[in-house]
PDB file of C-alpha atoms in Angstrom:
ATOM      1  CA  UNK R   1       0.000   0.000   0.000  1.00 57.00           C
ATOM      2  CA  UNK R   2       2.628   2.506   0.524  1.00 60.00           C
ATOM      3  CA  UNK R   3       4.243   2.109  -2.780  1.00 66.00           C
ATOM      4  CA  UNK R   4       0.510   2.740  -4.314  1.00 78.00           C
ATOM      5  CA  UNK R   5       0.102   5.816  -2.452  1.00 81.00           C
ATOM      6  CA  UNK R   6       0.626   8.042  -5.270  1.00 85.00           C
ATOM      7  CA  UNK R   7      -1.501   6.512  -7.650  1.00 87.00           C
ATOM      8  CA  UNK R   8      -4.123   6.651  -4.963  1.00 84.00           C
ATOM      9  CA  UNK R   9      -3.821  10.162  -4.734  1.00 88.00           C
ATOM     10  CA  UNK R  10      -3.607  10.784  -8.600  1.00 92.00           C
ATOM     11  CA  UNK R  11      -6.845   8.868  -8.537  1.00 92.00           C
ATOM     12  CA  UNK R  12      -8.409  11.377  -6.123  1.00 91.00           C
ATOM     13  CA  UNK R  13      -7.703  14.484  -7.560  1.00 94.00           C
ATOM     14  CA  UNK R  14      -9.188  12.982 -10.634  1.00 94.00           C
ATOM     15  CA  UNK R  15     -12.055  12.127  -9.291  1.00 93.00           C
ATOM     16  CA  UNK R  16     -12.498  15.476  -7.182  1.00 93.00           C
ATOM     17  CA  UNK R  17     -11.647  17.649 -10.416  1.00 96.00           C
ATOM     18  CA  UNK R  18      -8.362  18.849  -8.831  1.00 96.00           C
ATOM     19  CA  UNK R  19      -5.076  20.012 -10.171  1.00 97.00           C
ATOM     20  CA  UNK R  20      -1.943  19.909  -8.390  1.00 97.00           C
ATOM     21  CA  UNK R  21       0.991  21.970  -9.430  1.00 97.00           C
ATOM     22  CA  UNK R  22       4.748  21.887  -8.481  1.00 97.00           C
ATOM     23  CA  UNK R  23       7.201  24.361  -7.994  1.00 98.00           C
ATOM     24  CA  UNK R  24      10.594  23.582  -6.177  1.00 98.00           C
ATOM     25  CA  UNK R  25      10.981  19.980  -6.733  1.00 97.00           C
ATOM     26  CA  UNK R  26      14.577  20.884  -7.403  1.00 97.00           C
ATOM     27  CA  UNK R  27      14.612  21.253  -3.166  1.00 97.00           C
ATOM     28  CA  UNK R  28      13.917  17.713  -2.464  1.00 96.00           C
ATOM     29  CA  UNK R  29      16.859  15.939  -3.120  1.00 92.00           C
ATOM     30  CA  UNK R  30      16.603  11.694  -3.403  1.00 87.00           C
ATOM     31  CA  UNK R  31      17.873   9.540  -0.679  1.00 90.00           C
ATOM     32  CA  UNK R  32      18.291  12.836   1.287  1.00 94.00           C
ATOM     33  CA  UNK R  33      15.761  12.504   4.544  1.00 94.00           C
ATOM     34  CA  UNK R  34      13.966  15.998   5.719  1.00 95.00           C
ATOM     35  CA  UNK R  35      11.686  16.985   8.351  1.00 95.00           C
ATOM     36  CA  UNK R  36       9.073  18.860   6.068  1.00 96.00           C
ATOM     37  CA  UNK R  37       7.264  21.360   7.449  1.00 97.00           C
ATOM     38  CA  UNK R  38       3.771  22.730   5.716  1.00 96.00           C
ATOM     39  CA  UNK R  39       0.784  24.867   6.478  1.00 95.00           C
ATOM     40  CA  UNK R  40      -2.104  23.044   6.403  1.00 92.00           C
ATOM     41  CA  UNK R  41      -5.494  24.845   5.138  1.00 91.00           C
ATOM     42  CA  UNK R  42      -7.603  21.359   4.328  1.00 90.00           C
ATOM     43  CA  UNK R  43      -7.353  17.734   4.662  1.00 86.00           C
ATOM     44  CA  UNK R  44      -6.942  18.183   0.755  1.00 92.00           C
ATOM     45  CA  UNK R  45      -3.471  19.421   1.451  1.00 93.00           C
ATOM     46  CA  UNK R  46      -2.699  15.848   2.510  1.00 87.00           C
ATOM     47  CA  UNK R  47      -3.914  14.023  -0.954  1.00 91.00           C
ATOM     48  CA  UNK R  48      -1.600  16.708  -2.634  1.00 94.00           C
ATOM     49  CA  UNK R  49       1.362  16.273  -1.101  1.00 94.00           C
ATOM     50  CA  UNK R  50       1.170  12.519  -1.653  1.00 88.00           C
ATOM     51  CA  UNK R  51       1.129  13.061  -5.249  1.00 92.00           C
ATOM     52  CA  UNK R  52       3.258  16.640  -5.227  1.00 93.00           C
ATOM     53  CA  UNK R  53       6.207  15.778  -3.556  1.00 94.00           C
ATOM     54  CA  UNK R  54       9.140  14.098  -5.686  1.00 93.00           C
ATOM     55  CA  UNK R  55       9.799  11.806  -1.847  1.00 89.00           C
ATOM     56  CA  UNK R  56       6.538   9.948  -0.361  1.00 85.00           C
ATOM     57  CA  UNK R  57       7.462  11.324   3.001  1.00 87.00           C
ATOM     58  CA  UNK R  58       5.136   9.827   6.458  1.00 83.00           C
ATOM     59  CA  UNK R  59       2.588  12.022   8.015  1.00 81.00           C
ATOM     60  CA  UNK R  60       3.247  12.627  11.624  1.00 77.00           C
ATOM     61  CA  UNK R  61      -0.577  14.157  12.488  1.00 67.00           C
ATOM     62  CA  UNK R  62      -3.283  13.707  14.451  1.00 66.00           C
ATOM     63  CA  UNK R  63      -5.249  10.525  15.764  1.00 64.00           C
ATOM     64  CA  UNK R  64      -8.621  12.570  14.278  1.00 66.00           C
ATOM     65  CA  UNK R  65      -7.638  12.099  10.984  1.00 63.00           C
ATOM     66  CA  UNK R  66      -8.961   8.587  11.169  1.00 64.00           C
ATOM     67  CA  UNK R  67     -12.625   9.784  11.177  1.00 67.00           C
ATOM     68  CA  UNK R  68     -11.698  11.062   7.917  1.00 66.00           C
ATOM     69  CA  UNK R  69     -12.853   7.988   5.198  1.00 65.00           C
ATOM     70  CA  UNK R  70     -10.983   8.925   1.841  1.00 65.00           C
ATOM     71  CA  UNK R  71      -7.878   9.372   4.505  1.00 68.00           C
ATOM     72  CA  UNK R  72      -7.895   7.091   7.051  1.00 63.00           C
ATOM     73  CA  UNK R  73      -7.332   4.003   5.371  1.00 64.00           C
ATOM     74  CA  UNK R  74      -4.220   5.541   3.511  1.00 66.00           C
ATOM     75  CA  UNK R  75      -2.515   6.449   7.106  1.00 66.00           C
ATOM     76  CA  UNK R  76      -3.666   3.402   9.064  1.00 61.00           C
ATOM     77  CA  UNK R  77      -2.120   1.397   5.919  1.00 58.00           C
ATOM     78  CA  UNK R  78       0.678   3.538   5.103  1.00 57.00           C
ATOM     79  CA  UNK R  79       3.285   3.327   8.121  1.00 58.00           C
ATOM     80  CA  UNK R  80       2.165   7.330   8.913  1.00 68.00           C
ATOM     81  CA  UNK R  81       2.202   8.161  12.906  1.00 67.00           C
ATOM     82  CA  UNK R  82      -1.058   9.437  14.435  1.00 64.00           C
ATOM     83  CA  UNK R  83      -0.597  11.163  17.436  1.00 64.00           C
ATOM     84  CA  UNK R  84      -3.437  11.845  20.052  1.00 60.00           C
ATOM     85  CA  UNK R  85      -2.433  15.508  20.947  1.00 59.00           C
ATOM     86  CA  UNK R  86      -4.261  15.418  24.437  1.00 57.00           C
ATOM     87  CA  UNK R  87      -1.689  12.966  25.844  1.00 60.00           C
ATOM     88  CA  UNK R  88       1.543  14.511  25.847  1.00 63.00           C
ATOM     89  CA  UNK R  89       3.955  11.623  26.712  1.00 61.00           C
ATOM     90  CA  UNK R  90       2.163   9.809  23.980  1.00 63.00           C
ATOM     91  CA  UNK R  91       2.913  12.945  21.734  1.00 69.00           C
ATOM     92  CA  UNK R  92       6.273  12.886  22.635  1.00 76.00           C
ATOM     93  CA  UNK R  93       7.234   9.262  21.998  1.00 77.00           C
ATOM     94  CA  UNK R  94       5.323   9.148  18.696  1.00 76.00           C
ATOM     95  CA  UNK R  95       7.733  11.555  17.697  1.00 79.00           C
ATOM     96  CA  UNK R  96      10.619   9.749  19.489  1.00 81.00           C
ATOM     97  CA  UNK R  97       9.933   7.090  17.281  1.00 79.00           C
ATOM     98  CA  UNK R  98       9.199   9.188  14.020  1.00 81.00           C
ATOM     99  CA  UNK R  99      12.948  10.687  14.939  1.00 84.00           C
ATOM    100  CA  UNK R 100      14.565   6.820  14.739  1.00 84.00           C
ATOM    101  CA  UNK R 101      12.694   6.935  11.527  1.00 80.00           C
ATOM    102  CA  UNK R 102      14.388   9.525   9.797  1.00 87.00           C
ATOM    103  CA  UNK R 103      17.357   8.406  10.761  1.00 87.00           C
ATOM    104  CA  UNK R 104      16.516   5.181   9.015  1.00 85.00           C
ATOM    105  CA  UNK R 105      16.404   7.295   5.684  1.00 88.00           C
ATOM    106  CA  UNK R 106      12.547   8.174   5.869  1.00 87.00           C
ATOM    107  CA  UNK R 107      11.481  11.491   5.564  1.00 91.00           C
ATOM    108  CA  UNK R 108       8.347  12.741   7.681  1.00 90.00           C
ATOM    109  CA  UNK R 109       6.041  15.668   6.997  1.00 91.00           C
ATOM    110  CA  UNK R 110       4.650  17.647   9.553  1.00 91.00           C
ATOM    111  CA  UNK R 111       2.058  20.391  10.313  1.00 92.00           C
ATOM    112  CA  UNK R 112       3.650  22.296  13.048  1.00 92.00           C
ATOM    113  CA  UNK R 113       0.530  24.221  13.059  1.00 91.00           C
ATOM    114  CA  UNK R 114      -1.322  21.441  14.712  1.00 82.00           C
ATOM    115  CA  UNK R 115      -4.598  22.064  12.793  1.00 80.00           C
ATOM    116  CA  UNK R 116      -6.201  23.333   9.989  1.00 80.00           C
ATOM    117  CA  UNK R 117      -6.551  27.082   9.193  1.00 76.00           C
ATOM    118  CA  UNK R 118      -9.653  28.596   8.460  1.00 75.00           C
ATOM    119  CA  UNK R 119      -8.443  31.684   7.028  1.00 80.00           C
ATOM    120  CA  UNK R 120      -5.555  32.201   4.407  1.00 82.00           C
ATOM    121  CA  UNK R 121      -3.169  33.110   7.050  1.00 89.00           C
ATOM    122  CA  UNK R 122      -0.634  31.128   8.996  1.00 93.00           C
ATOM    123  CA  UNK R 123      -0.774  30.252  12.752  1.00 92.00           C
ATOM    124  CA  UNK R 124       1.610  30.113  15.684  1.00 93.00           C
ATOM    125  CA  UNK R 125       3.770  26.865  15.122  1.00 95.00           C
ATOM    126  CA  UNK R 126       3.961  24.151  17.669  1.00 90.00           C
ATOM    127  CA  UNK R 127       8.072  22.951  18.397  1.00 89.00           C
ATOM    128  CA  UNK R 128       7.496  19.242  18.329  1.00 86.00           C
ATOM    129  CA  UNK R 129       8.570  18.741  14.604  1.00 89.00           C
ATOM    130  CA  UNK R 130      11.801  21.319  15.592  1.00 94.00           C
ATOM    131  CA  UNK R 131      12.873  18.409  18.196  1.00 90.00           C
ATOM    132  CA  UNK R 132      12.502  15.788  15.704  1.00 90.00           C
ATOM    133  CA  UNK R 133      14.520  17.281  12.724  1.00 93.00           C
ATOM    134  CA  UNK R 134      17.211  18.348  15.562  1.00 93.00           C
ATOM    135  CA  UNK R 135      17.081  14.710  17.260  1.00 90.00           C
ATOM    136  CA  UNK R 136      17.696  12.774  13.952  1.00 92.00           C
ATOM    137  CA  UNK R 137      20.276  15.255  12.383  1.00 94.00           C
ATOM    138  CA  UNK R 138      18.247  16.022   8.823  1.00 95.00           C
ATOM    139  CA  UNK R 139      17.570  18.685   6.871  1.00 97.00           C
ATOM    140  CA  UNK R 140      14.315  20.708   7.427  1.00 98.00           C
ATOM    141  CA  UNK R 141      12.225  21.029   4.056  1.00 98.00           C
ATOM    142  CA  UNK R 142       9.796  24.094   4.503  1.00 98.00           C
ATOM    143  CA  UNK R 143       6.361  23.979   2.029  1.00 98.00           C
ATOM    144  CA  UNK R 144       3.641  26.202   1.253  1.00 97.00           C
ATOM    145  CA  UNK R 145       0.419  24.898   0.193  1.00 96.00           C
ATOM    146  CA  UNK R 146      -2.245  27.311  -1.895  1.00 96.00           C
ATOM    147  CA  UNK R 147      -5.491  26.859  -3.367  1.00 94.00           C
ATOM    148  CA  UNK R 148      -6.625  24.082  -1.102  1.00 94.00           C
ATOM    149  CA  UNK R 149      -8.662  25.474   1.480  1.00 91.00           C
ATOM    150  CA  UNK R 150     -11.326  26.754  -1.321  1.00 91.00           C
ATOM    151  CA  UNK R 151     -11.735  23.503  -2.685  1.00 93.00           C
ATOM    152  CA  UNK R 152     -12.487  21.670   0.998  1.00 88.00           C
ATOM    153  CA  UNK R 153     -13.115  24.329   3.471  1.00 83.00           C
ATOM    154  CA  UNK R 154     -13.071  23.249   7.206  1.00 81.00           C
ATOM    155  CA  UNK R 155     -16.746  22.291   8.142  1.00 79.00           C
ATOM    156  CA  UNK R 156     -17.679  21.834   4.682  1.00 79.00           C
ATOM    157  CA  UNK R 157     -18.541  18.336   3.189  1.00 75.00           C
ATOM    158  CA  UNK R 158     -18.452  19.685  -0.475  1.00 84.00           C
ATOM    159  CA  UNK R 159     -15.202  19.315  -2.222  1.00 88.00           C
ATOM    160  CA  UNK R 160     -14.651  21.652  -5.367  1.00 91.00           C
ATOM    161  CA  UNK R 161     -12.993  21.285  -8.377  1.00 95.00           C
ATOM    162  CA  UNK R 162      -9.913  23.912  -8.373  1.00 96.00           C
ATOM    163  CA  UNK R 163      -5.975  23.882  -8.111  1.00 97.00           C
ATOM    164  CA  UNK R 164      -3.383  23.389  -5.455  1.00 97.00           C
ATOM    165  CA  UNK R 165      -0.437  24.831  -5.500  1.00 97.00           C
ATOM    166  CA  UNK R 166       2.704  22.768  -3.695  1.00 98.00           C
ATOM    167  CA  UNK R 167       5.718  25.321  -3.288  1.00 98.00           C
ATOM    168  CA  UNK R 168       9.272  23.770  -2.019  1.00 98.00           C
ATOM    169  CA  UNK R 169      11.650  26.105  -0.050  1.00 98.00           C
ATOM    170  CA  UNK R 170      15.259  25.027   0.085  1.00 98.00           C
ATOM    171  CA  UNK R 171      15.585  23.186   2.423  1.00 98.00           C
ATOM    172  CA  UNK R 172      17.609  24.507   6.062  1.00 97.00           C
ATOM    173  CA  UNK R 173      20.588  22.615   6.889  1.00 97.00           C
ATOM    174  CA  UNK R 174      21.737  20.927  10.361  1.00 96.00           C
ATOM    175  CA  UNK R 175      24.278  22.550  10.952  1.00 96.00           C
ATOM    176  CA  UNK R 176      22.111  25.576  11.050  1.00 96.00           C
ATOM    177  CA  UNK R 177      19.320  23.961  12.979  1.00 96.00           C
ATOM    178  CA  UNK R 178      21.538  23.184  15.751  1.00 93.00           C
ATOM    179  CA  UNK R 179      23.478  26.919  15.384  1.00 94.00           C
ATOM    180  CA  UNK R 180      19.738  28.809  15.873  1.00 93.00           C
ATOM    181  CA  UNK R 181      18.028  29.342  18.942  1.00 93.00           C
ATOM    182  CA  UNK R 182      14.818  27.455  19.180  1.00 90.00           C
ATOM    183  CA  UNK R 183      12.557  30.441  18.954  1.00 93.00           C
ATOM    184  CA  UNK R 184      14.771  31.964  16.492  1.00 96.00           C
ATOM    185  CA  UNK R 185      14.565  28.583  14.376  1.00 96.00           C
ATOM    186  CA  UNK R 186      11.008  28.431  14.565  1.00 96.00           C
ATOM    187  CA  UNK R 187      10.134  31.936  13.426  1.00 96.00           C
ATOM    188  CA  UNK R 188      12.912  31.120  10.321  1.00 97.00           C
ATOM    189  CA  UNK R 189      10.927  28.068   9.253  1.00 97.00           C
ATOM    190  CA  UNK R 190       7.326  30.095   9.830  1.00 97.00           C
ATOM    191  CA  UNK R 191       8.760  33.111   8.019  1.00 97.00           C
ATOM    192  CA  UNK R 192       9.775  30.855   4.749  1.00 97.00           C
ATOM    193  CA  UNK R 193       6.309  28.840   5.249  1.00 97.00           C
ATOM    194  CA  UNK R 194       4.376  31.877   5.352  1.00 97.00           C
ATOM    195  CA  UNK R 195       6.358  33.232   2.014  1.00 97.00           C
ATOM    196  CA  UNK R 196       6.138  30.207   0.051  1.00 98.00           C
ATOM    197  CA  UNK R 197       2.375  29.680   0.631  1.00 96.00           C
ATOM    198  CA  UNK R 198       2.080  33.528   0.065  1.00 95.00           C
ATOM    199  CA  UNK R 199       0.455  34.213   3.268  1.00 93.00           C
ATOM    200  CA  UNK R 200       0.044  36.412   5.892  1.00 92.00           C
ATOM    201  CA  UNK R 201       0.936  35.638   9.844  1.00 90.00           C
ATOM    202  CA  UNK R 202      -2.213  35.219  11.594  1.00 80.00           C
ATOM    203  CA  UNK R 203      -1.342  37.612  14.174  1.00 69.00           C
ATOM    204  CA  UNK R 204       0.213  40.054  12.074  1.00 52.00           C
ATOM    205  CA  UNK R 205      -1.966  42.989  11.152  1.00 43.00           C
ATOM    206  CA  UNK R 206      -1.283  46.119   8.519  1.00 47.00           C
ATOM    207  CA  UNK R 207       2.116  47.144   8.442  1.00 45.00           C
ATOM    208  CA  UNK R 208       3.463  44.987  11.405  1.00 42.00           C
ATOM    209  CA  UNK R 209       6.595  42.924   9.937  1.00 42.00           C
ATOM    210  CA  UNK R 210       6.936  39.392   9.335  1.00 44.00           C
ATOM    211  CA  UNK R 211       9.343  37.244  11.578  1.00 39.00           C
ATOM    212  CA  UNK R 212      12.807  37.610  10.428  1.00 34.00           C
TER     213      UNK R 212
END
């Protein structure tokens, strides 16, 4: 099943009427392992970065996806970690293990928001994908996802034909992970996110500047 993941995506954009565009691929290197790091505006964004990506990579997300039925059976049956994010220590060794993973040669995407938006804007990111990519020595891969959340809006149960857009940042080394501060690294990673999806801090308001 997880070497069929693609075509099941492929076949359901198709059926949804959906595009999915690249730009970056260049970024993701093969046999190189990353921590990727995306906004997330719609459980679409997960379906087209199965099929956008030039590396499968896991999903580290929540246990709720499961109630989800054109996604659940693809991350029960994929080897993807679902994490229950009101137990902490359970949090915590799920990505434990997702950091022995990587370190395997498996690359993991994250949403370090922790949830869906529901505006095109990008929220406060959460630091347990920052531990991972610093406990198993790789490469974080920052991505900006467009188009998606107007195709499957949150509370919604309509999906719309359209196009998502998957842009790839280059990617931010180790040695530079480990340099940074954590804050500082985490505003770094948001500030790219928020660039390559195009949008706006959810916090930040006319003329207030983005994080450096």
């Amino acid at each position: 099943f997880y070497r069929q993941q693609r075509v099941w995506a492929r076949g359901q954009v198709k059926f949804w009427g959906v595009e999915v565009e690249v730009h970056g691929a260049e970024h993701m290197v093969p046999g190189q392992s990353y921590v990727v790091m995306s906004n997330h505006l719609s459980y679409v964004d997960i379906v087209a970065l199965f099929l956008g990506l030039p590396v499968i990579p896991g999903f580290l997300a929540k246990r709720e996806l499961n109630r989800v039925p054109f996604l659940a059976a693809a991350l029960r049956h994929g080897g993807h970690v679902l994490i229950d994010r009101g137990q902490r220590a359970g949090a915590m060794q799920a990505i434990t293990l997702a950091a022995e993973q990587v370190k395997g040669g498996k690359t993991v995407l994250i949403f370090p928001e922790g949830t869906r938006g529901d505006t095109d804007t990008i929220g406060e990111f959460k630091k347990g994908g920052f531990f991972l990519a610093k406990a198993a020595g790789v490469p974080i891969l920052p991505v900006g996802v467009r188009g998606s959340r107007t195709i499957f809006p949150r509370g919604s149960l309509l999906l719309r034909p359209g196009k998502v857009e998957i842009h790839i940042g280059a990617a931010i080394a180790p040695d530079e992970i480990t340099a940074r501060e954590p804050g500082e690294l985490v505003q770094l990673v948001r500030g790219k996110v928020m660039d390559l999806s195009a949008m706006p801090s959810r916090q930040d308001r006319p003329g207030s500047s983005r994080p450096a």
